[in-house]
Amino acid sequence: MLWFIGACGALFVAGVAYWRQSLSLSGMLAAVMMGTIYFGAGNAFWFGILLVFFISSSLLSKLRHDNKAELELTYAKTGRRDAGQVFANGGIGMLLVLLNAIFPMEMWGFLFIGVMATVTSDTWATEIGTLSKKPPRSVLTGKVLQAGASGAVSLLGTLAAACGGVLIGAASWVLRAASSMPGHSFWLLTLAGLFGGLAGAFADSVLGATVQRMNRCTVCGRIVEGESHCGAPTVHARGWRWMSNDAVNTISSIIGAAIALLLGALWG
């Protein structure tokens, strides 16, 4: 019955997201499968955190500003998430849900908070940070960069990332209580979300500035993430060829998860 309820709930949420153009068809199908597993193998804690991330990021993706359309042309993926993005953002969490169902351990919960805080912080930083009136700077050198450039950070984006992590941490405290799970203090879970999210978001920026695959537009010469720009295919410019945006998201999530687990181990 739990699996059936999870499937119905996931289908409804993913269907609305597809209708609102937050998900592509492949993204919708991936979200239905993922939501079913989160609810069927987990409980309100796991499924609820997924919803907090998904709903907040979908709403923020609808923010409009003058240069958003131009910036999206430089990204490998746009605001309409496909299956690759869905699994990159929630795939590790899904694995943790299954591990917890088979081998129940407290560590899975802290790892999950770190993973979801990372993807939430990174999404919030991207969507809100691009609203900044001041140009971003390189996370490595402090040099002023174009908005949307890989490895670029701003004060507004950093504050947004912190807020996203805090939201996940605070929501996890509420949802754990609602699911009758072993209690941890509100402050511990909030800090796990805050520092896990920030660590993961900054790891994403560092990877983006160093080893993420970046391409050069053969028309305008701009360095972009996508495989096409200005209506023409791009060519490899720097970074590891296999280090796609989805790979960066996955690695960053693992780093954020490790920081949240470390906090749980020290003060849990």
Short mmCIF file of N, CA, C and O in Angstrom, two decimals, residues 51-110:
data_model
loop_
_atom_site.label_atom_id
_atom_site.label_comp_id
_atom_site.label_asym_id
_atom_site.label_seq_id
_atom_site.Cartn_x
_atom_site.Cartn_y
_atom_site.Cartn_z
N LEU A 51 10.49 16.43 -1.48
CA LEU A 51 9.49 17.40 -1.91
C LEU A 51 9.93 18.83 -1.61
O LEU A 51 9.71 19.73 -2.42
N VAL A 52 10.54 19.04 -0.44
CA VAL A 52 11.01 20.39 -0.10
C VAL A 52 12.01 20.87 -1.14
O VAL A 52 11.94 22.02 -1.62
N PHE A 53 12.96 20.01 -1.50
CA PHE A 53 13.92 20.38 -2.53
C PHE A 53 13.24 20.63 -3.86
O PHE A 53 13.45 21.67 -4.51
N PHE A 54 12.42 19.69 -4.28
CA PHE A 54 11.84 19.75 -5.62
C PHE A 54 10.92 20.95 -5.78
O PHE A 54 11.01 21.69 -6.78
N ILE A 55 10.05 21.19 -4.80
CA ILE A 55 9.10 22.29 -4.91
C ILE A 55 9.82 23.63 -4.85
O ILE A 55 9.56 24.54 -5.66
N SER A 56 10.76 23.78 -3.91
CA SER A 56 11.45 25.07 -3.78
C SER A 56 12.30 25.37 -5.02
O SER A 56 12.30 26.50 -5.52
N SER A 57 12.99 24.36 -5.54
CA SER A 57 13.84 24.59 -6.71
C SER A 57 13.00 24.85 -7.96
O SER A 57 13.38 25.66 -8.82
N SER A 58 11.86 24.19 -8.06
CA SER A 58 10.98 24.41 -9.21
C SER A 58 10.42 25.83 -9.20
O SER A 58 10.32 26.48 -10.24
N LEU A 59 10.04 26.31 -8.01
CA LEU A 59 9.52 27.67 -7.91
C LEU A 59 10.60 28.70 -8.23
O LEU A 59 10.35 29.67 -8.95
N LEU A 60 11.80 28.47 -7.73
CA LEU A 60 12.88 29.41 -7.99
C LEU A 60 13.30 29.42 -9.45
O LEU A 60 13.76 30.44 -9.96
N SER A 61 13.14 28.28 -10.12
CA SER A 61 13.52 28.23 -11.53
C SER A 61 12.63 29.12 -12.39
O SER A 61 12.98 29.44 -13.53
N LYS A 62 11.49 29.55 -11.84
CA LYS A 62 10.58 30.42 -12.57
C LYS A 62 10.88 31.89 -12.36
O LYS A 62 10.20 32.75 -12.93
N LEU A 63 11.89 32.18 -11.51
CA LEU A 63 12.28 33.58 -11.34
C LEU A 63 12.72 34.16 -12.68
O LEU A 63 13.47 33.52 -13.42
N ARG A 64 12.27 35.33 -12.95
CA ARG A 64 12.62 35.97 -14.23
C ARG A 64 13.47 37.21 -13.98
O ARG A 64 13.19 37.99 -13.09
N HIS A 65 14.49 37.35 -14.77
CA HIS A 65 15.28 38.57 -14.74
C HIS A 65 15.84 38.82 -16.13
O HIS A 65 15.76 37.97 -17.01
N ASP A 66 16.40 39.98 -16.31
CA ASP A 66 16.75 40.45 -17.65
C ASP A 66 17.67 39.51 -18.42
O ASP A 66 17.51 39.31 -19.63
N ASN A 67 18.66 38.93 -17.73
CA ASN A 67 19.66 38.14 -18.46
C ASN A 67 19.50 36.65 -18.27
O ASN A 67 20.40 35.89 -18.60
N LYS A 68 18.36 36.19 -17.75
CA LYS A 68 18.21 34.76 -17.48
C LYS A 68 18.25 33.93 -18.76
O LYS A 68 18.90 32.90 -18.82
N ALA A 69 17.54 34.38 -19.80
CA ALA A 69 17.52 33.63 -21.05
C ALA A 69 18.92 33.50 -21.64
O ALA A 69 19.31 32.44 -22.14
N GLU A 70 19.70 34.57 -21.55
CA GLU A 70 21.06 34.54 -22.08
C GLU A 70 21.94 33.59 -21.26
O GLU A 70 22.74 32.83 -21.82
N LEU A 71 21.78 33.62 -19.94
CA LEU A 71 22.59 32.76 -19.08
C LEU A 71 22.29 31.29 -19.32
O LEU A 71 23.19 30.45 -19.33
N GLU A 72 21.01 30.96 -19.51
CA GLU A 72 20.63 29.56 -19.71
C GLU A 72 21.26 28.98 -20.97
O GLU A 72 21.45 27.77 -21.07
N LEU A 73 21.58 29.85 -21.94
CA LEU A 73 22.23 29.37 -23.16
C LEU A 73 23.63 28.84 -22.89
O LEU A 73 24.18 28.06 -23.66
N THR A 74 24.24 29.28 -21.77
CA THR A 74 25.60 28.83 -21.46
C THR A 74 25.61 27.57 -20.62
O THR A 74 26.65 26.94 -20.47
N TYR A 75 24.46 27.19 -20.04
CA TYR A 75 24.41 26.02 -19.17
C TYR A 75 24.23 24.75 -19.99
O TYR A 75 23.61 24.75 -21.07
N ALA A 76 24.70 23.64 -19.41
CA ALA A 76 24.49 22.35 -20.05
C ALA A 76 23.02 21.96 -19.96
O ALA A 76 22.48 21.30 -20.84
N LYS A 77 22.37 22.35 -18.86
CA LYS A 77 20.95 22.05 -18.66
C LYS A 77 20.23 23.34 -18.32
O LYS A 77 20.79 24.25 -17.73
N THR A 78 18.94 23.40 -18.68
CA THR A 78 18.14 24.58 -18.39
C THR A 78 17.21 24.30 -17.23
O THR A 78 17.32 23.29 -16.55
N GLY A 79 16.26 25.24 -16.99
CA GLY A 79 15.34 25.09 -15.87
C GLY A 79 14.41 23.90 -16.00
O GLY A 79 13.85 23.46 -15.01
N ARG A 80 14.22 23.36 -17.21
CA ARG A 80 13.35 22.19 -17.38
C ARG A 80 14.20 20.94 -17.23
O ARG A 80 14.92 20.54 -18.13
N ARG A 81 14.10 20.28 -16.08
CA ARG A 81 15.01 19.20 -15.72
C ARG A 81 14.69 17.91 -16.47
O ARG A 81 13.53 17.52 -16.57
N ASP A 82 15.74 17.25 -16.97
CA ASP A 82 15.57 15.97 -17.63
C ASP A 82 15.91 14.84 -16.65
O ASP A 82 16.22 15.09 -15.48
N ALA A 83 15.88 13.60 -17.12
CA ALA A 83 16.13 12.45 -16.25
C ALA A 83 17.53 12.50 -15.65
O ALA A 83 17.73 12.15 -14.49
N GLY A 84 18.51 12.95 -16.45
CA GLY A 84 19.87 13.04 -15.94
C GLY A 84 19.97 13.96 -14.75
O GLY A 84 20.63 13.64 -13.74
N GLN A 85 19.32 15.12 -14.82
CA GLN A 85 19.34 16.05 -13.70
C GLN A 85 18.60 15.50 -12.50
O GLN A 85 19.02 15.68 -11.36
N VAL A 86 17.48 14.84 -12.75
CA VAL A 86 16.69 14.29 -11.65
C VAL A 86 17.51 13.25 -10.88
O VAL A 86 17.57 13.27 -9.64
N PHE A 87 18.20 12.38 -11.61
CA PHE A 87 19.00 11.35 -10.94
C PHE A 87 20.26 11.94 -10.32
O PHE A 87 20.72 11.48 -9.27
N ALA A 88 20.85 12.97 -10.95
CA ALA A 88 22.03 13.61 -10.38
C ALA A 88 21.68 14.29 -9.07
O ALA A 88 22.48 14.31 -8.12
N ASN A 89 20.47 14.85 -8.97
CA ASN A 89 20.05 15.54 -7.76
C ASN A 89 19.50 14.60 -6.69
O ASN A 89 19.68 14.84 -5.50
N GLY A 90 18.83 13.55 -7.11
CA GLY A 90 18.16 12.69 -6.13
C GLY A 90 18.58 11.24 -6.14
O GLY A 90 18.12 10.45 -5.32
N GLY A 91 19.48 10.87 -7.06
CA GLY A 91 19.87 9.47 -7.18
C GLY A 91 20.61 8.93 -5.97
O GLY A 91 20.36 7.81 -5.51
N ILE A 92 21.54 9.73 -5.42
CA ILE A 92 22.27 9.28 -4.23
C ILE A 92 21.32 9.16 -3.06
O ILE A 92 21.39 8.21 -2.27
N GLY A 93 20.39 10.11 -2.94
CA GLY A 93 19.40 10.03 -1.89
C GLY A 93 18.56 8.78 -2.01
O GLY A 93 18.23 8.14 -0.99
N MET A 94 18.20 8.41 -3.22
CA MET A 94 17.41 7.20 -3.44
C MET A 94 18.20 5.97 -2.99
O MET A 94 17.63 5.05 -2.37
N LEU A 95 19.50 5.94 -3.28
CA LEU A 95 20.34 4.84 -2.83
C LEU A 95 20.38 4.77 -1.30
O LEU A 95 20.31 3.69 -0.71
N LEU A 96 20.44 5.94 -0.65
CA LEU A 96 20.47 5.97 0.81
C LEU A 96 19.15 5.48 1.40
O LEU A 96 19.13 4.83 2.45
N VAL A 97 18.04 5.81 0.76
CA VAL A 97 16.73 5.31 1.21
C VAL A 97 16.72 3.78 1.18
O VAL A 97 16.28 3.13 2.15
N LEU A 98 17.20 3.21 0.10
CA LEU A 98 17.22 1.75 -0.03
C LEU A 98 18.18 1.11 0.98
O LEU A 98 17.86 0.07 1.57
N LEU A 99 19.34 1.73 1.18
CA LEU A 99 20.29 1.21 2.16
C LEU A 99 19.69 1.23 3.56
O LEU A 99 19.87 0.30 4.35
N ASN A 100 18.97 2.30 3.87
CA ASN A 100 18.35 2.40 5.19
C ASN A 100 17.25 1.36 5.37
O ASN A 100 17.05 0.85 6.48
N ALA A 101 16.55 1.04 4.30
CA ALA A 101 15.49 0.03 4.38
C ALA A 101 16.08 -1.36 4.60
O ALA A 101 15.49 -2.20 5.30
N ILE A 102 17.27 -1.61 4.03
CA ILE A 102 17.89 -2.94 4.15
C ILE A 102 18.76 -3.04 5.39
O ILE A 102 18.70 -4.03 6.13
N PHE A 103 19.54 -1.99 5.65
CA PHE A 103 20.44 -1.97 6.82
C PHE A 103 20.19 -0.69 7.61
O PHE A 103 20.92 0.30 7.44
N PRO A 104 19.15 -0.64 8.44
CA PRO A 104 18.80 0.60 9.16
C PRO A 104 19.95 1.10 10.03
O PRO A 104 20.42 0.39 10.91
N MET A 105 20.41 2.32 9.76
CA MET A 105 21.48 2.94 10.52
C MET A 105 21.25 4.45 10.53
O MET A 105 20.78 5.02 9.54
N GLU A 106 21.61 5.10 11.64
CA GLU A 106 21.43 6.54 11.76
C GLU A 106 22.26 7.31 10.74
O GLU A 106 21.90 8.41 10.33
N MET A 107 23.40 6.76 10.36
CA MET A 107 24.28 7.48 9.45
C MET A 107 23.63 7.79 8.11
O MET A 107 23.92 8.82 7.50
N TRP A 108 22.73 6.92 7.66
CA TRP A 108 22.09 7.16 6.38
C TRP A 108 21.29 8.47 6.40
O TRP A 108 21.26 9.20 5.41
N GLY A 109 20.65 8.75 7.54
CA GLY A 109 19.85 9.97 7.65
C GLY A 109 20.71 11.22 7.53
O GLY A 109 20.34 12.19 6.85
N PHE A 110 21.87 11.23 8.21
CA PHE A 110 22.75 12.40 8.12
C PHE A 110 23.33 12.54 6.72
O PHE A 110 23.46 13.66 6.20
#
